[in-house]
Amino acid sequence: MKYDAQKYAELDKQHVWHHLTNHKNFEPAIYVKGEGMRVTDINGKTYLDAVAGGVWTVNVGYGRQKIVEAASKQMMDMCYFANGIGNIPTIEFAEKLISKMPGLNRVYLSNSGSEANEMAFKIVRQIGQLKH
């Protein structure tokens, strides 16, 4: 697909705040495709993505068919359900994760660092109440 690079650069400058970026005199890089460990920008130039999605979040690479198929199947069954109630993918993943972490028997899965920190504080308070 062909994109108007100038149009999207202007729209980006007008409407998007970028993570860890000084926006004064900023010229955005706009990526349109990822494949394996490489990304292609709006002008067709390809780069090695050495920071996994810009903030270390695409650590398995781009365009992994096996992952696309697994995610698609899961989204058809149940795309998301918060972990306040049990669900099969969470239970199976937790079991696999715990099998690799000797001495631990339970995990808390979260969508963000803030959620993880909030739960850590709650767990510490609960342990304090129970033991002290």
Coordinates of C-alpha atoms in Angstrom, one line a residue, residues 3-130:
Y3 CA 1.0 6.2 1.7
D4 CA 1.4 10.0 1.5
A5 CA 4.6 10.4 3.6
Q6 CA 4.2 14.2 4.0
K7 CA 0.6 14.0 5.0
Y8 CA 1.2 11.4 7.7
A9 CA 4.3 13.2 9.0
E10 CA 2.2 16.4 9.5
L11 CA -0.7 14.5 11.1
D12 CA 1.8 12.7 13.4
K13 CA 3.3 16.1 14.5
Q14 CA -0.2 17.6 15.1
H15 CA -1.8 14.7 17.0
V16 CA 0.8 12.3 18.5
W17 CA 2.9 12.5 21.6
H18 CA 5.9 10.1 21.3
H19 CA 7.5 8.1 24.1
L20 CA 11.0 9.4 25.1
T21 CA 11.0 12.0 22.4
N22 CA 11.9 15.7 22.3
H23 CA 9.2 17.1 20.0
K24 CA 11.0 20.4 19.2
N25 CA 12.2 20.2 15.6
F26 CA 10.9 16.6 15.5
E27 CA 10.7 14.7 12.1
P28 CA 8.8 11.5 12.8
A29 CA 9.9 8.1 11.4
I30 CA 6.8 6.4 10.3
Y31 CA 6.9 2.6 10.0
V32 CA 4.3 0.8 7.9
K33 CA 5.5 -2.9 8.0
G34 CA 7.4 -5.3 10.1
E35 CA 8.9 -8.6 9.1
G36 CA 11.1 -10.8 11.2
M37 CA 13.5 -8.4 12.9
R38 CA 13.2 -5.6 10.3
V39 CA 10.8 -2.7 9.9
T40 CA 10.1 -0.7 6.7
D41 CA 9.3 3.0 6.8
I42 CA 6.7 5.0 4.9
N43 CA 9.3 5.7 2.2
G44 CA 10.2 2.1 1.7
K45 CA 13.6 2.1 3.6
T46 CA 14.2 -1.0 5.7
Y47 CA 15.8 -1.0 9.2
L48 CA 16.9 -3.6 11.7
D49 CA 14.6 -3.1 14.7
A50 CA 17.2 -3.3 17.5
V51 CA 14.8 -2.1 20.2
A52 CA 11.9 -4.5 19.5
G53 CA 9.1 -2.1 18.6
G54 CA 10.7 1.1 19.9
V55 CA 10.0 0.3 23.6
W56 CA 11.1 -3.4 23.8
T57 CA 7.7 -4.9 23.2
V58 CA 8.0 -6.9 20.0
N59 CA 10.6 -9.3 21.3
V60 CA 9.4 -12.2 19.1
G61 CA 9.7 -10.3 15.8
Y62 CA 7.1 -9.3 13.3
G63 CA 4.9 -11.4 11.1
R64 CA 5.2 -14.7 13.0
Q65 CA 2.5 -16.8 11.4
K66 CA 2.3 -19.3 14.2
I67 CA 1.7 -16.5 16.7
V68 CA -0.9 -14.9 14.4
E69 CA -2.8 -18.2 14.2
A70 CA -2.7 -18.8 17.9
A71 CA -3.8 -15.3 18.7
S72 CA -6.6 -15.5 16.1
K73 CA -7.9 -18.7 17.5
Q74 CA -7.9 -17.4 21.0
M75 CA -9.7 -14.2 20.0
M76 CA -12.4 -16.3 18.4
D77 CA -12.8 -18.3 21.6
M78 CA -12.5 -15.4 24.1
C79 CA -10.6 -12.3 23.2
Y80 CA -10.1 -11.0 26.8
F81 CA -11.3 -11.5 30.3
A82 CA -9.8 -9.7 33.2
N83 CA -8.0 -12.0 35.7
G84 CA -10.5 -11.4 38.5
I85 CA -12.1 -14.6 37.3
G86 CA -10.4 -17.7 36.0
N87 CA -10.0 -18.4 32.3
I88 CA -8.2 -21.3 30.5
P89 CA -5.4 -19.4 28.8
T90 CA -4.4 -17.7 32.0
I91 CA -4.5 -20.9 34.0
E92 CA -2.4 -22.8 31.4
F93 CA 0.1 -20.0 31.1
A94 CA 0.5 -19.6 34.8
E95 CA 1.2 -23.3 35.2
K96 CA 3.9 -23.2 32.5
L97 CA 5.5 -20.1 34.0
I98 CA 5.5 -21.5 37.6
S99 CA 7.2 -24.7 36.3
K100 CA 10.2 -22.5 35.3
M101 CA 10.3 -20.7 38.7
P102 CA 11.4 -23.0 41.5
G103 CA 10.1 -22.1 44.9
L104 CA 7.1 -20.1 43.7
N105 CA 3.6 -21.4 43.3
R106 CA 1.5 -18.4 42.1
V107 CA 1.8 -15.6 39.6
Y108 CA -0.1 -12.3 39.1
L109 CA -0.4 -11.3 35.5
S110 CA -1.0 -7.7 34.6
N111 CA -1.3 -5.4 31.6
S112 CA 1.1 -2.7 32.9
G113 CA 3.8 -1.8 35.4
S114 CA 1.3 0.3 37.4
E115 CA -1.0 -2.6 37.9
A116 CA 1.9 -4.9 38.9
N117 CA 3.2 -2.3 41.4
E118 CA -0.3 -1.8 42.9
M119 CA -0.8 -5.5 43.4
A120 CA 2.7 -5.9 44.9
F121 CA 1.7 -3.2 47.5
K122 CA -1.5 -5.1 48.2
I123 CA 0.2 -8.4 48.6
V124 CA 2.8 -6.9 51.0
R125 CA 0.0 -5.3 53.1
Q126 CA -1.9 -8.6 53.2
I127 CA 1.2 -10.6 54.3
G128 CA 1.8 -8.0 56.9
Q129 CA -1.8 -8.3 58.2
L130 CA -1.6 -12.1 58.3

